[in-house]
Structures are given as structure tokens and as C-alpha cells.
């Protein structure tokens, strides 16, 4: 006799409540597969949707006095109003993501990307790659997890 088949249980992903975004816009950026995976993983750990995580990440981004993130080597200066583009073939595993974020977040990403001399999608890739994490594996602006049940580790 065979074993009964267990029904598959669908795990619900965290979602924003309807109307939680005051001025939503749907962005479509072509980013690295690893960036999308990292955002999804960190958002899951922080118990929020990927879109909400991106909003919060941009909101808490630290800037230098030049108005660019510290990981940008040199602020970009251009007389052109054209948006900087990535070179063709510069993404190893490209994926097209669609996140519903605040319009102000999209505009801030566009502005910072232009100041940094890169496209919005390249800026998002770099922003996620340079995201500082705590010892719990979450960004510092996410409330820390409860440490009940953890054993103290003595440092030598």
C-alpha cells in the first residue's frame, strides 16, 4: 500500500494592505537575478513585501555631502539630460522585476542614479549589494528580532 499524498500547503507571502501606498507607481527595472533574490530574502526576514522593502531601503539610504551614497566612487557630472544606460550584455542573469512603490521613491532613485552616473536599475543593484546588515542578517532600520531562546556567545 502506498503512502497517502500530503496536500501541498501554500505559504502566504507578506503583502501590503490595499491603499497602504499613497501614490503608487509600478516600476519595471532589469536587474541581476541575485539582486532580486537578495531583496526577496531580506524582505521575507523583515516580514514585509519586496516593494515595501525597496521603499524603506531608499528612505533610509545614507548619503555623502555630495548627495550620493558612500559606495559611489565619484559623483557624476553631465550637461546632458539623458538618462545613463547600462552597456548591452553587462548583466549576467537579467530579470525584469515589477514592484509597486511610492512615486517619491522612484523619483529619488532616478535622481540618485543620475547623480551617480548610472541607470536606475544599476543603482538598485548597487544599493542592494552595499546594504549594511546587522548580526541578525537584517538591515539596521528593521526592528531587531526577539532574542529569547538565544544562548549568549562569549567573545574572546
Protein backbone atom coordinates (compact mmCIF):
# COMPACT_ATOMS: atom_id res chain seq x y z
CA UNK A 1 0.00 0.00 0.00
CA UNK A 2 1.35 3.44 -0.86
CA UNK A 3 1.68 6.39 1.47
CA UNK A 4 -1.10 8.95 1.31
CA UNK A 5 -0.14 12.06 -0.60
CA UNK A 6 0.29 15.08 1.63
CA UNK A 7 -1.56 18.16 0.35
CA UNK A 8 0.78 20.98 -0.53
CA UNK A 9 0.36 23.95 1.74
CA UNK A 10 0.85 27.30 0.09
CA UNK A 11 2.83 29.69 2.23
CA UNK A 12 1.42 33.20 2.07
CA UNK A 13 3.94 35.90 1.24
CA UNK A 14 3.72 39.19 3.12
CA UNK A 15 1.66 41.68 1.14
CA UNK A 16 0.93 45.34 1.62
CA UNK A 17 -2.61 46.22 2.57
CA UNK A 18 -4.70 47.79 -0.17
CA UNK A 19 -4.34 51.56 -0.02
CA UNK A 20 -1.11 51.40 2.02
CA UNK A 21 0.78 53.16 -0.76
CA UNK A 22 -0.39 56.75 -1.05
CA UNK A 23 0.85 57.42 -4.58
CA UNK A 24 1.78 54.06 -6.15
CA UNK A 25 3.68 53.56 -9.36
CA UNK A 26 4.66 50.28 -10.99
CA UNK A 27 8.36 50.22 -11.86
CA UNK A 28 9.96 47.75 -14.24
CA UNK A 29 13.71 47.53 -13.81
CA UNK A 30 16.01 44.95 -15.40
CA UNK A 31 18.25 43.86 -12.53
CA UNK A 32 20.50 40.95 -11.65
CA UNK A 33 18.81 37.74 -10.56
CA UNK A 34 20.97 37.76 -7.40
CA UNK A 35 19.67 41.24 -6.51
CA UNK A 36 16.05 40.14 -6.79
CA UNK A 37 16.77 37.02 -4.73
CA UNK A 38 18.51 39.06 -2.03
CA UNK A 39 15.67 41.60 -1.86
CA UNK A 40 13.09 38.82 -1.62
CA UNK A 41 15.08 37.03 1.09
CA UNK A 42 15.67 40.16 3.18
CA UNK A 43 12.06 41.26 2.78
CA UNK A 44 10.88 37.84 3.95
CA UNK A 45 13.15 38.01 7.00
CA UNK A 46 11.84 41.51 7.76
CA UNK A 47 8.22 40.30 7.35
CA UNK A 48 7.38 42.75 4.58
CA UNK A 49 6.75 42.66 0.86
CA UNK A 50 9.60 43.25 -1.58
CA UNK A 51 8.01 46.53 -2.70
CA UNK A 52 7.74 47.78 0.87
CA UNK A 53 11.35 46.71 1.50
CA UNK A 54 12.55 48.73 -1.51
CA UNK A 55 10.59 51.79 -0.32
CA UNK A 56 12.15 51.52 3.15
CA UNK A 57 15.64 50.87 1.76
CA UNK A 58 15.57 54.03 -0.35
CA UNK A 59 14.06 56.02 2.54
CA UNK A 60 16.93 55.02 4.88
CA UNK A 61 19.76 55.40 2.35
CA UNK A 62 22.70 57.32 3.80
CA UNK A 63 24.22 60.00 1.56
CA UNK A 64 27.54 61.86 1.49
CA UNK A 65 27.66 65.67 1.50
CA UNK A 66 27.77 65.47 -2.34
CA UNK A 67 24.32 63.88 -2.25
CA UNK A 68 25.35 60.40 -3.38
CA UNK A 69 25.71 57.13 -1.42
CA UNK A 70 29.19 56.45 0.03
CA UNK A 71 29.74 53.47 -2.31
CA UNK A 72 29.69 55.76 -5.39
CA UNK A 73 33.35 56.46 -6.16
CA UNK A 74 32.85 59.88 -7.66
CA UNK A 75 29.75 61.99 -8.28
CA UNK A 76 28.80 62.12 -11.95
CA UNK A 77 28.56 65.47 -13.72
CA UNK A 78 26.89 65.76 -17.11
CA UNK A 79 25.39 68.57 -19.15
CA UNK A 80 23.01 66.14 -20.82
CA UNK A 81 19.50 65.44 -19.58
CA UNK A 82 19.73 61.92 -21.00
CA UNK A 83 19.43 59.02 -18.56
CA UNK A 84 22.65 56.98 -18.27
CA UNK A 85 22.17 53.46 -19.68
CA UNK A 86 23.83 50.15 -18.91
CA UNK A 87 26.08 48.61 -21.51
CA UNK A 88 24.46 45.82 -23.51
CA UNK A 89 25.36 42.44 -22.03
CA UNK A 90 26.59 43.90 -18.72
CA UNK A 91 24.05 41.88 -16.70
CA UNK A 92 24.87 38.19 -16.29
CA UNK A 93 21.42 36.92 -15.27
CA UNK A 94 18.91 39.65 -16.03
CA UNK A 95 15.37 39.56 -14.67
CA UNK A 96 12.62 42.09 -15.18
CA UNK A 97 11.03 42.97 -11.86
CA UNK A 98 7.79 44.83 -11.26
CA UNK A 99 7.46 46.45 -7.88
CA UNK A 100 4.62 48.78 -6.86
CA UNK A 101 6.41 51.50 -4.93
CA UNK A 102 5.78 55.10 -3.94
CA UNK A 103 6.23 57.64 -6.73
CA UNK A 104 8.56 59.62 -4.45
CA UNK A 105 10.76 56.51 -4.08
CA UNK A 106 11.01 56.07 -7.84
CA UNK A 107 11.86 59.75 -8.32
CA UNK A 108 14.51 59.60 -5.61
CA UNK A 109 16.08 56.51 -7.19
CA UNK A 110 16.11 58.25 -10.59
CA UNK A 111 17.69 61.38 -9.10
CA UNK A 112 20.36 59.50 -7.13
CA UNK A 113 21.11 57.24 -10.10
CA UNK A 114 21.62 60.24 -12.34
CA UNK A 115 23.92 61.90 -9.77
CA UNK A 116 25.82 58.61 -9.54
CA UNK A 117 26.15 58.29 -13.32
CA UNK A 118 24.21 55.06 -13.71
CA UNK A 119 20.78 53.83 -14.71
CA UNK A 120 18.05 53.32 -12.11
CA UNK A 121 18.33 49.54 -12.38
CA UNK A 122 22.13 49.62 -11.99
CA UNK A 123 21.68 51.90 -8.98
CA UNK A 124 19.23 49.44 -7.38
CA UNK A 125 21.70 46.59 -7.99
CA UNK A 126 24.48 48.57 -6.28
CA UNK A 127 22.22 49.76 -3.46
CA UNK A 128 21.24 46.18 -2.59
CA UNK A 129 24.82 44.92 -2.94
CA UNK A 130 26.06 47.58 -0.50
CA UNK A 131 23.22 47.27 2.02
CA UNK A 132 24.64 47.04 5.57
CA UNK A 133 23.26 44.17 7.67
CA UNK A 134 23.18 43.54 11.42
CA UNK A 135 24.37 40.35 13.10
CA UNK A 136 20.80 39.03 12.62
CA UNK A 137 21.11 39.39 8.84
CA UNK A 138 18.66 42.28 8.51
CA UNK A 139 19.23 45.97 7.71
CA UNK A 140 19.70 48.24 10.76
CA UNK A 141 16.41 50.06 10.09
CA UNK A 142 14.35 46.86 10.50
CA UNK A 143 13.31 46.27 14.14
CA UNK A 144 15.55 43.56 15.63
CA UNK A 145 14.19 40.07 16.19
CA UNK A 146 13.36 38.85 19.68
CA UNK A 147 16.46 37.22 21.15
CA UNK A 148 14.60 34.97 23.63
CA UNK A 149 15.95 31.46 23.44
CA UNK A 150 19.33 32.51 22.06
CA UNK A 151 22.34 31.44 24.05
CA UNK A 152 24.92 34.13 24.80
CA UNK A 153 28.19 33.79 22.96
CA UNK A 154 31.26 34.85 24.91
CA UNK A 155 33.75 36.81 22.85
CA UNK A 156 37.37 36.01 23.48
